[in-house]
Short mmCIF file of C-alpha atoms and ligand atoms in Angstrom, two decimals:
data_model
loop_
_atom_site.label_atom_id
_atom_site.label_comp_id
_atom_site.label_asym_id
_atom_site.label_seq_id
_atom_site.Cartn_x
_atom_site.Cartn_y
_atom_site.Cartn_z
CA MET A 1 0.00 0.00 0.00
CA ALA A 2 1.49 3.40 -0.98
CA PHE A 3 0.87 6.09 1.58
CA LYS A 4 0.41 9.75 0.66
CA SER A 5 -0.06 12.26 3.47
CA LYS A 6 -2.57 14.93 2.55
CA ILE A 7 -1.35 17.45 5.09
CA LYS A 8 0.96 20.32 4.09
CA THR A 9 1.71 22.11 7.31
CA ILE A 10 3.49 25.15 5.91
CA GLU A 11 3.63 26.35 2.33
CA TRP A 12 4.71 29.42 0.36
CA VAL A 13 1.62 30.74 -1.46
CA GLU A 14 1.42 34.05 -3.41
CA ASN A 15 4.23 35.80 -1.52
CA LYS A 16 2.89 34.66 1.85
CA SER A 17 3.65 31.80 4.20
CA ARG A 18 0.48 29.77 4.70
CA MET A 19 0.38 27.47 7.72
CA ILE A 20 -2.06 25.27 9.57
CA ASP A 21 -2.97 26.87 12.92
CA GLN A 22 -1.91 24.12 15.32
CA THR A 23 -3.13 25.93 18.43
CA ILE A 24 -6.77 25.14 17.62
CA LEU A 25 -6.47 21.57 16.31
CA PRO A 26 -8.26 19.19 16.51
CA LYS A 27 -11.33 21.32 17.30
CA GLU A 28 -10.93 23.45 14.22
CA PHE A 29 -8.89 23.21 11.01
CA LYS A 30 -7.82 26.64 9.80
CA THR A 31 -4.86 28.08 7.91
CA VAL A 32 -3.22 31.42 8.64
CA ASP A 33 -1.30 33.63 6.17
CA ILE A 34 1.87 35.22 7.51
CA THR A 35 3.11 38.30 5.65
CA THR A 36 5.89 39.88 7.76
CA THR A 37 8.94 38.81 9.80
CA GLU A 38 7.22 40.07 12.97
CA GLU A 39 4.14 37.95 12.30
CA MET A 40 6.40 34.96 11.68
CA TYR A 41 8.24 35.52 14.98
CA ARG A 42 4.88 35.46 16.80
CA ALA A 43 3.62 32.43 14.86
CA ILE A 44 6.71 30.44 15.93
CA LYS A 45 6.72 31.71 19.52
CA ASP A 46 2.99 31.12 20.02
CA MET A 47 3.29 27.69 18.36
CA ILE A 48 0.83 28.30 15.52
CA VAL A 49 3.60 26.43 13.72
CA ARG A 50 5.68 24.02 15.82
CA GLY A 51 7.93 20.98 15.55
CA ALA A 52 11.63 21.35 14.72
CA PRO A 53 11.62 20.88 10.91
CA ALA A 54 8.42 22.97 10.48
CA ILE A 55 9.85 25.92 12.40
CA GLY A 56 12.99 25.59 10.27
CA ILE A 57 10.88 26.18 7.15
CA ALA A 58 8.99 28.95 8.97
CA GLY A 59 12.35 30.62 9.65
CA ALA A 60 13.35 30.31 5.98
CA HIS A 61 10.00 31.84 4.92
CA GLY A 62 10.43 34.53 7.59
CA VAL A 63 13.73 35.67 6.03
CA ALA A 64 12.09 35.76 2.57
CA LEU A 65 9.22 37.85 3.98
CA GLY A 66 11.73 40.20 5.58
CA ALA A 67 13.48 40.58 2.23
CA ILE A 68 10.16 41.39 0.48
CA GLU A 69 9.45 44.10 3.08
CA LEU A 70 12.96 45.60 2.90
CA SER A 71 13.29 45.48 -0.89
CA LYS A 72 10.34 47.92 -1.14
CA THR A 73 12.23 50.67 0.71
CA GLU A 74 15.93 49.76 0.93
CA LYS A 75 17.73 50.43 -2.35
CA ASN A 76 21.26 50.32 -0.90
CA LYS A 77 22.38 46.66 -0.99
CA GLU A 78 24.63 46.83 2.06
CA GLU A 79 21.89 48.44 4.15
CA PHE A 80 19.39 45.86 2.84
CA LEU A 81 21.68 43.00 3.91
CA ASN A 82 22.39 44.58 7.32
CA LYS A 83 18.70 45.04 8.07
CA LEU A 84 17.93 41.54 6.80
CA ALA A 85 20.57 40.11 9.15
CA GLN A 86 18.82 41.87 12.07
CA LYS A 87 15.52 40.31 11.06
CA ALA A 88 17.21 36.91 10.82
CA GLU A 89 18.57 37.21 14.39
CA TYR A 90 15.13 38.28 15.60
CA LEU A 91 13.54 35.20 14.01
CA LYS A 92 16.18 32.92 15.58
CA SER A 93 15.34 34.31 19.02
CA SER A 94 11.70 33.12 18.81
CA ARG A 95 12.42 29.62 20.20
CA PRO A 96 15.83 28.46 21.49
CA THR A 97 15.91 24.64 21.48
CA ALA A 98 15.17 23.36 17.95
CA VAL A 99 18.34 23.95 15.95
CA ASN A 100 16.53 23.50 12.61
CA LEU A 101 15.32 27.10 13.02
CA MET A 102 18.89 28.46 13.28
CA TRP A 103 20.03 26.09 10.50
CA ALA A 104 17.41 27.28 7.98
CA VAL A 105 17.71 30.99 8.83
CA ASP A 106 21.52 30.81 8.57
CA LYS A 107 21.23 29.00 5.24
CA GLN A 108 19.01 31.82 3.92
CA MET A 109 21.43 34.51 5.15
CA GLN A 110 24.36 32.70 3.54
CA LEU A 111 22.44 32.71 0.26
CA ALA A 112 21.51 36.40 0.64
CA ASN A 113 25.16 37.34 1.18
CA GLN A 114 26.37 35.23 -1.75
CA THR A 115 23.76 36.31 -4.32
CA GLN A 116 24.98 38.83 -6.89
CA GLY A 117 22.64 41.61 -8.01
CA SER A 118 20.01 43.87 -6.49
CA SER A 119 17.88 43.42 -3.37
CA LYS A 120 15.02 42.34 -5.68
CA GLU A 121 17.19 39.54 -7.07
CA ILE A 122 18.25 38.47 -3.59
CA THR A 123 14.60 38.42 -2.52
CA LYS A 124 13.71 36.22 -5.49
CA ALA A 125 16.53 33.80 -4.60
CA LEU A 126 15.36 33.62 -0.96
CA ILE A 127 11.78 32.86 -1.96
CA GLU A 128 12.93 30.12 -4.34
CA ASN A 129 15.21 28.62 -1.71
CA GLY A 130 12.39 28.62 0.87
CA ILE A 131 10.24 26.61 -1.56
CA LYS A 132 13.18 24.27 -2.30
CA LEU A 133 13.69 23.60 1.43
CA GLU A 134 9.95 22.89 1.75
CA ASN A 135 10.08 20.26 -0.99
CA GLU A 136 13.30 18.74 0.33
CA ASP A 137 11.74 18.33 3.78
CA ILE A 138 9.10 15.93 2.45
CA GLU A 139 11.68 13.98 0.42
CA ILE A 140 13.97 13.68 3.47
CA ASN A 141 11.09 12.42 5.62
CA LYS A 142 10.21 9.75 3.07
CA LYS A 143 13.83 8.57 2.97
CA MET A 144 13.85 8.42 6.75
CA GLY A 145 10.60 6.48 6.57
CA ASP A 146 12.19 3.88 4.26
CA TYR A 147 15.22 3.38 6.52
CA GLY A 148 13.17 3.38 9.72
CA ALA A 149 10.54 0.91 8.48
CA GLU A 150 13.33 -1.70 8.22
CA VAL A 151 13.72 -1.83 12.02
CA VAL A 152 9.99 -2.05 12.83
CA PRO A 153 9.13 -5.67 13.69
CA LYS A 154 6.04 -7.29 12.16
CA GLY A 155 2.89 -6.28 14.04
CA ALA A 156 4.86 -3.99 16.37
CA ALA A 157 3.19 -1.75 18.95
CA ILE A 158 5.10 1.55 18.74
CA LEU A 159 5.07 4.19 21.45
CA THR A 160 5.61 7.81 20.40
CA HIS A 161 5.80 11.02 22.43
CA CYS A 162 4.69 14.54 21.39
CA ASN A 163 4.03 15.05 17.67
CA ALA A 164 6.83 14.32 15.24
CA GLY A 165 4.43 13.98 12.35
CA ALA A 166 3.31 15.75 9.19
CA LEU A 167 2.30 18.66 11.44
CA ALA A 168 5.83 18.99 12.82
CA THR A 169 7.33 19.06 9.32
CA VAL A 170 6.09 20.21 5.91
CA GLY A 171 4.53 16.78 5.44
CA TYR A 172 4.79 13.04 6.18
CA GLY A 173 6.71 13.49 9.45
CA THR A 174 9.88 12.10 11.05
CA ALA A 175 8.87 9.59 13.75
CA LEU A 176 5.34 9.41 12.31
CA GLY A 177 6.88 9.23 8.82
CA VAL A 178 8.65 6.03 9.90
CA ILE A 179 5.35 4.77 11.30
CA ARG A 180 3.57 5.69 8.02
CA SER A 181 6.17 3.82 5.95
CA ALA A 182 6.04 0.81 8.29
CA TYR A 183 2.23 0.77 8.17
CA ALA A 184 2.28 0.87 4.35
CA LYS A 185 4.26 -2.39 4.45
CA ASP A 186 2.52 -3.95 7.42
CA PRO A 187 -1.00 -2.76 8.35
CA THR A 188 -0.92 -4.87 11.53
CA ILE A 189 1.35 -2.38 13.37
CA LYS A 190 -0.23 -0.08 15.96
CA VAL A 191 0.65 3.06 17.83
CA PHE A 192 0.48 4.21 21.45
CA ALA A 193 0.50 8.03 21.60
CA ASP A 194 1.55 9.77 24.80
CA GLU A 195 -0.74 12.68 25.64
CA THR A 196 2.30 14.99 26.16
CA ARG A 197 1.46 17.47 28.89
CA PRO A 198 1.37 20.40 29.12
CA ARG A 199 0.45 21.29 25.51
CA GLN A 200 -0.93 17.88 24.57
CA GLN A 201 0.68 17.61 21.14
CA GLY A 202 0.26 13.82 21.39
CA ALA A 203 -3.44 13.96 22.20
CA ARG A 204 -4.37 16.89 19.97
CA LEU A 205 -2.08 16.43 16.97
CA THR A 206 -0.67 12.88 16.78
CA THR A 207 -4.02 11.14 17.27
CA TRP A 208 -5.63 13.57 14.78
CA GLU A 209 -3.01 12.80 12.14
CA LEU A 210 -2.76 9.05 12.59
CA THR A 211 -6.46 8.26 12.88
CA GLN A 212 -7.12 10.21 9.64
CA ASP A 213 -4.72 7.80 7.97
CA GLY A 214 -6.46 4.81 9.52
CA ILE A 215 -3.40 3.84 11.58
CA PRO A 216 -4.64 2.11 14.76
CA THR A 217 -3.79 4.51 17.60
CA THR A 218 -4.34 4.33 21.36
CA LEU A 219 -4.01 7.51 23.42
CA ILE A 220 -2.40 7.13 26.86
CA THR A 221 -1.42 9.71 29.46
CA ASP A 222 2.29 10.37 30.02
CA GLY A 223 2.53 8.45 33.28
CA MET A 224 1.16 5.23 31.76
CA CYS A 225 4.06 4.26 29.47
CA SER A 226 6.03 2.10 31.94
CA TYR A 227 2.84 0.27 32.95
CA PHE A 228 2.19 -0.76 29.34
CA MET A 229 5.87 -1.63 28.86
CA SER A 230 5.75 -3.90 31.91
CA LYS A 231 2.72 -5.67 30.44
CA GLY A 232 4.67 -6.41 27.24
CA MET A 233 2.36 -4.18 25.23
CA ILE A 234 5.04 -1.90 23.72
CA ASP A 235 7.64 -3.31 21.28
CA MET A 236 9.58 -0.16 20.45
CA VAL A 237 9.68 3.61 20.90
CA ILE A 238 10.16 6.14 18.06
CA VAL A 239 10.30 9.88 18.80
CA GLY A 240 11.54 13.01 17.02
CA ALA A 241 14.28 15.45 18.05
CA ASP A 242 14.81 19.17 18.42
CA ARG A 243 18.59 19.15 18.69
CA ILE A 244 21.15 16.34 18.62
CA ALA A 245 24.53 17.09 20.21
CA ALA A 246 27.82 15.85 18.70
CA ASN A 247 27.81 12.88 21.11
CA GLY A 248 24.23 11.84 20.21
CA ASP A 249 22.54 13.26 23.33
CA THR A 250 19.12 14.35 22.08
CA ALA A 251 16.74 17.12 23.14
CA ASN A 252 13.08 16.42 22.49
CA LYS A 253 9.75 17.29 24.09
CA ILE A 254 9.68 17.19 27.88
CA GLY A 255 8.88 13.66 29.02
CA THR A 256 10.95 11.94 26.31
CA TYR A 257 13.77 11.21 28.79
CA THR A 258 11.33 9.43 31.13
CA VAL A 259 10.12 7.26 28.23
CA ALA A 260 13.76 6.43 27.30
CA ILE A 261 14.61 5.36 30.86
CA ALA A 262 11.49 3.19 31.03
CA ALA A 263 12.34 1.64 27.64
CA LYS A 264 15.91 0.82 28.78
CA TYR A 265 14.60 -0.81 31.97
CA HIS A 266 12.20 -2.99 29.97
CA ASN A 267 14.77 -3.74 27.25
CA ILE A 268 12.70 -2.03 24.54
CA PRO A 269 14.48 -0.39 21.56
CA PHE A 270 14.33 3.41 21.66
CA TYR A 271 14.82 5.23 18.33
CA ILE A 272 15.12 8.89 17.41
CA ALA A 273 13.98 9.90 13.89
CA ALA A 274 15.39 13.23 12.73
CA PRO A 275 16.83 14.91 9.64
CA LEU A 276 20.55 15.71 9.71
CA SER A 277 19.66 19.40 10.02
CA THR A 278 18.76 18.60 13.66
CA ILE A 279 22.41 17.82 14.46
CA ASP A 280 24.42 20.57 16.14
CA LEU A 281 28.12 19.73 16.09
CA ASN A 282 28.91 22.97 17.93
CA ILE A 283 27.30 21.40 20.98
CA LYS A 284 29.46 18.63 22.43
CA SER A 285 26.91 17.09 24.78
CA GLY A 286 23.30 17.50 25.83
CA LYS A 287 24.31 19.58 28.85
CA GLU A 288 24.95 22.54 26.52
CA ILE A 289 21.59 22.41 24.70
CA PRO A 290 19.50 25.50 25.57
CA ILE A 291 16.17 24.42 27.03
CA GLU A 292 13.16 26.66 26.47
CA GLU A 293 11.24 27.71 29.58
CA ARG A 294 7.64 28.27 28.59
CA ASN A 295 4.72 30.21 29.97
CA HIS A 296 3.60 28.93 33.38
CA GLU A 297 -0.04 29.10 32.36
CA GLU A 298 0.56 25.98 30.26
CA VAL A 299 0.90 24.12 33.58
CA THR A 300 -1.52 26.02 35.83
CA HIS A 301 -4.41 25.98 33.36
CA ILE A 302 -6.30 23.50 31.22
CA ASN A 303 -8.63 25.02 28.62
CA GLY A 304 -8.45 28.38 30.39
CA ASP A 305 -9.36 27.02 33.85
CA TRP A 306 -7.04 27.02 36.86
CA ILE A 307 -6.22 23.45 37.91
CA CYS A 308 -4.00 24.06 40.94
CA ALA A 309 -3.50 26.22 44.03
CA LYS A 310 -2.94 29.83 42.91
CA ASN A 311 0.23 30.32 45.01
CA VAL A 312 2.06 27.13 44.02
CA ASN A 313 5.53 27.38 42.42
CA ILE A 314 5.75 26.45 38.73
CA ILE A 315 8.63 25.41 36.43
CA ASN A 316 7.87 24.63 32.80
CA PRO A 317 10.81 23.46 30.66
CA GLY A 318 9.60 22.61 27.14
CA PHE A 319 12.25 19.96 26.45
CA ASP A 320 14.52 17.44 28.12
CA VAL A 321 17.67 15.66 26.98
CA THR A 322 17.92 11.90 26.50
CA PRO A 323 21.51 10.72 27.04
CA ASN A 324 23.05 8.85 24.10
CA GLU A 325 23.40 5.57 26.01
CA LEU A 326 19.60 5.22 26.08
CA ILE A 327 19.29 5.58 22.29
CA THR A 328 19.26 2.41 20.15
CA GLY A 329 19.66 4.29 16.87
CA ILE A 330 19.10 7.66 15.17
CA ILE A 331 17.08 7.29 11.96
CA THR A 332 18.15 9.91 9.40
CA GLU A 333 17.79 10.44 5.65
CA LYS A 334 21.27 8.91 5.25
CA GLY A 335 20.55 5.73 7.18
CA ILE A 336 20.39 4.71 10.83
CA LEU A 337 23.22 6.07 13.00
CA LYS A 338 24.44 3.72 15.70
CA PRO A 339 26.80 4.10 18.69
CA ASP A 340 29.55 5.26 18.88
CA TYR A 341 27.52 8.42 18.14
CA THR A 342 30.53 10.72 18.45
CA LYS A 343 31.80 9.09 15.24
CA SER A 344 28.55 8.27 13.40
CA VAL A 345 26.88 11.66 14.03
CA LYS A 346 29.96 13.56 12.88
CA SER A 347 30.46 11.61 9.67
CA ALA A 348 26.75 11.82 8.70
CA PHE A 349 26.73 15.57 9.33
CA ASN A 350 29.95 16.12 7.39
CA GLU A 351 28.50 14.20 4.46
CA LEU A 352 25.50 16.56 4.48
CA MET A 353 27.72 19.66 4.62
CA HIS A 354 29.84 18.33 1.79
CA LYS A 355 26.80 17.92 -0.47
CA SER A 356 24.95 21.18 0.27
O1 LIG B 401 7.22 22.34 21.40
P1 LIG B 401 7.05 21.61 20.10
O2 LIG B 401 5.67 21.12 19.85
O3 LIG B 401 7.61 22.41 18.93
O4 LIG B 401 7.98 20.34 20.27
C1 LIG B 401 8.07 19.43 19.22
C2 LIG B 401 8.87 18.23 19.53
O5 LIG B 401 9.46 18.09 20.59
C3 LIG B 401 9.03 17.24 18.42
O6 LIG B 401 9.12 15.95 18.91
C4 LIG B 401 10.31 17.58 17.65
O7 LIG B 401 10.31 18.92 17.25
C5 LIG B 401 10.51 16.72 16.48
S1 LIG B 401 9.36 17.12 15.22
C6 LIG B 401 9.64 16.21 13.83
#
């Protein structure tokens, strides 16, 4: 069975960036058009668009939108490039953990600085490159799906955390892309989706995506995973990533580390699925990965209602880091990286740099 995901999460349309508003799913399906760098900064920060690869594309579109704005007024090329660089830094400051955002924005700025000609020509090149990155994202996810499907046992029950699906990318997904490819080969596989407090990406987004594709999915709350592992009901774990350090330590949605520890204890394979653009060789280990601290209301409220004592202390990190020794393999578009990650991560990343 050939699978084709119908969802395009973010797309360049008529000089605008069109994206699915993920804050209101699954209640409502609506797209939003973003027309300025400032609007894009807010869309990323407020998680209208979210998921590491998707915010990478949002960043690339954001630079193109900035160039459109500036090319209307800024005729001096040097001034145009200086102001564009400021907009690029502003975009990169919207969310700190997913390195795909920095990767895509830096790629756009490199292109802007290398392109000969006027600000109009640079703008055209940035728009075209944004569209190219969009298309490449889907291709990369499908390659990852092919590699990943090879390690999914027949009839496997796969646990996933957060949403690393079509909604976290342009389409198809990373962890859910692997699940889609595996399901196309073996429709007896099934998925357990962690709810993923506090923003419930698992409940709201992963179950929405997978059930539309007819993939059997069971929603569980975050605390339930070790119970189901102990009952022999989970065969493997596949999650996405926001940043992978040079030694393979991986930042992903808060709660991922707990799942990895539980998987190790129960001897269950734990895989990361991520494009090579999620690797950050400048970061030696997970200890150096910046972790986003999010709004406390995400913890104190559910659907606008207080759920706790009003004077309680709150901490709300958006991500945690899974140490490399808990990771069975990292599924990428170039194959599955295995320990020793210090070597395998570096050589895969260098291959990517060499080709781009
Ligand atoms: O805060 P979010 O929803 O942007 O966090 C998303 C995740 O942690 C995903 O698992 C990760 O970005 C991988 S997406 C392919």
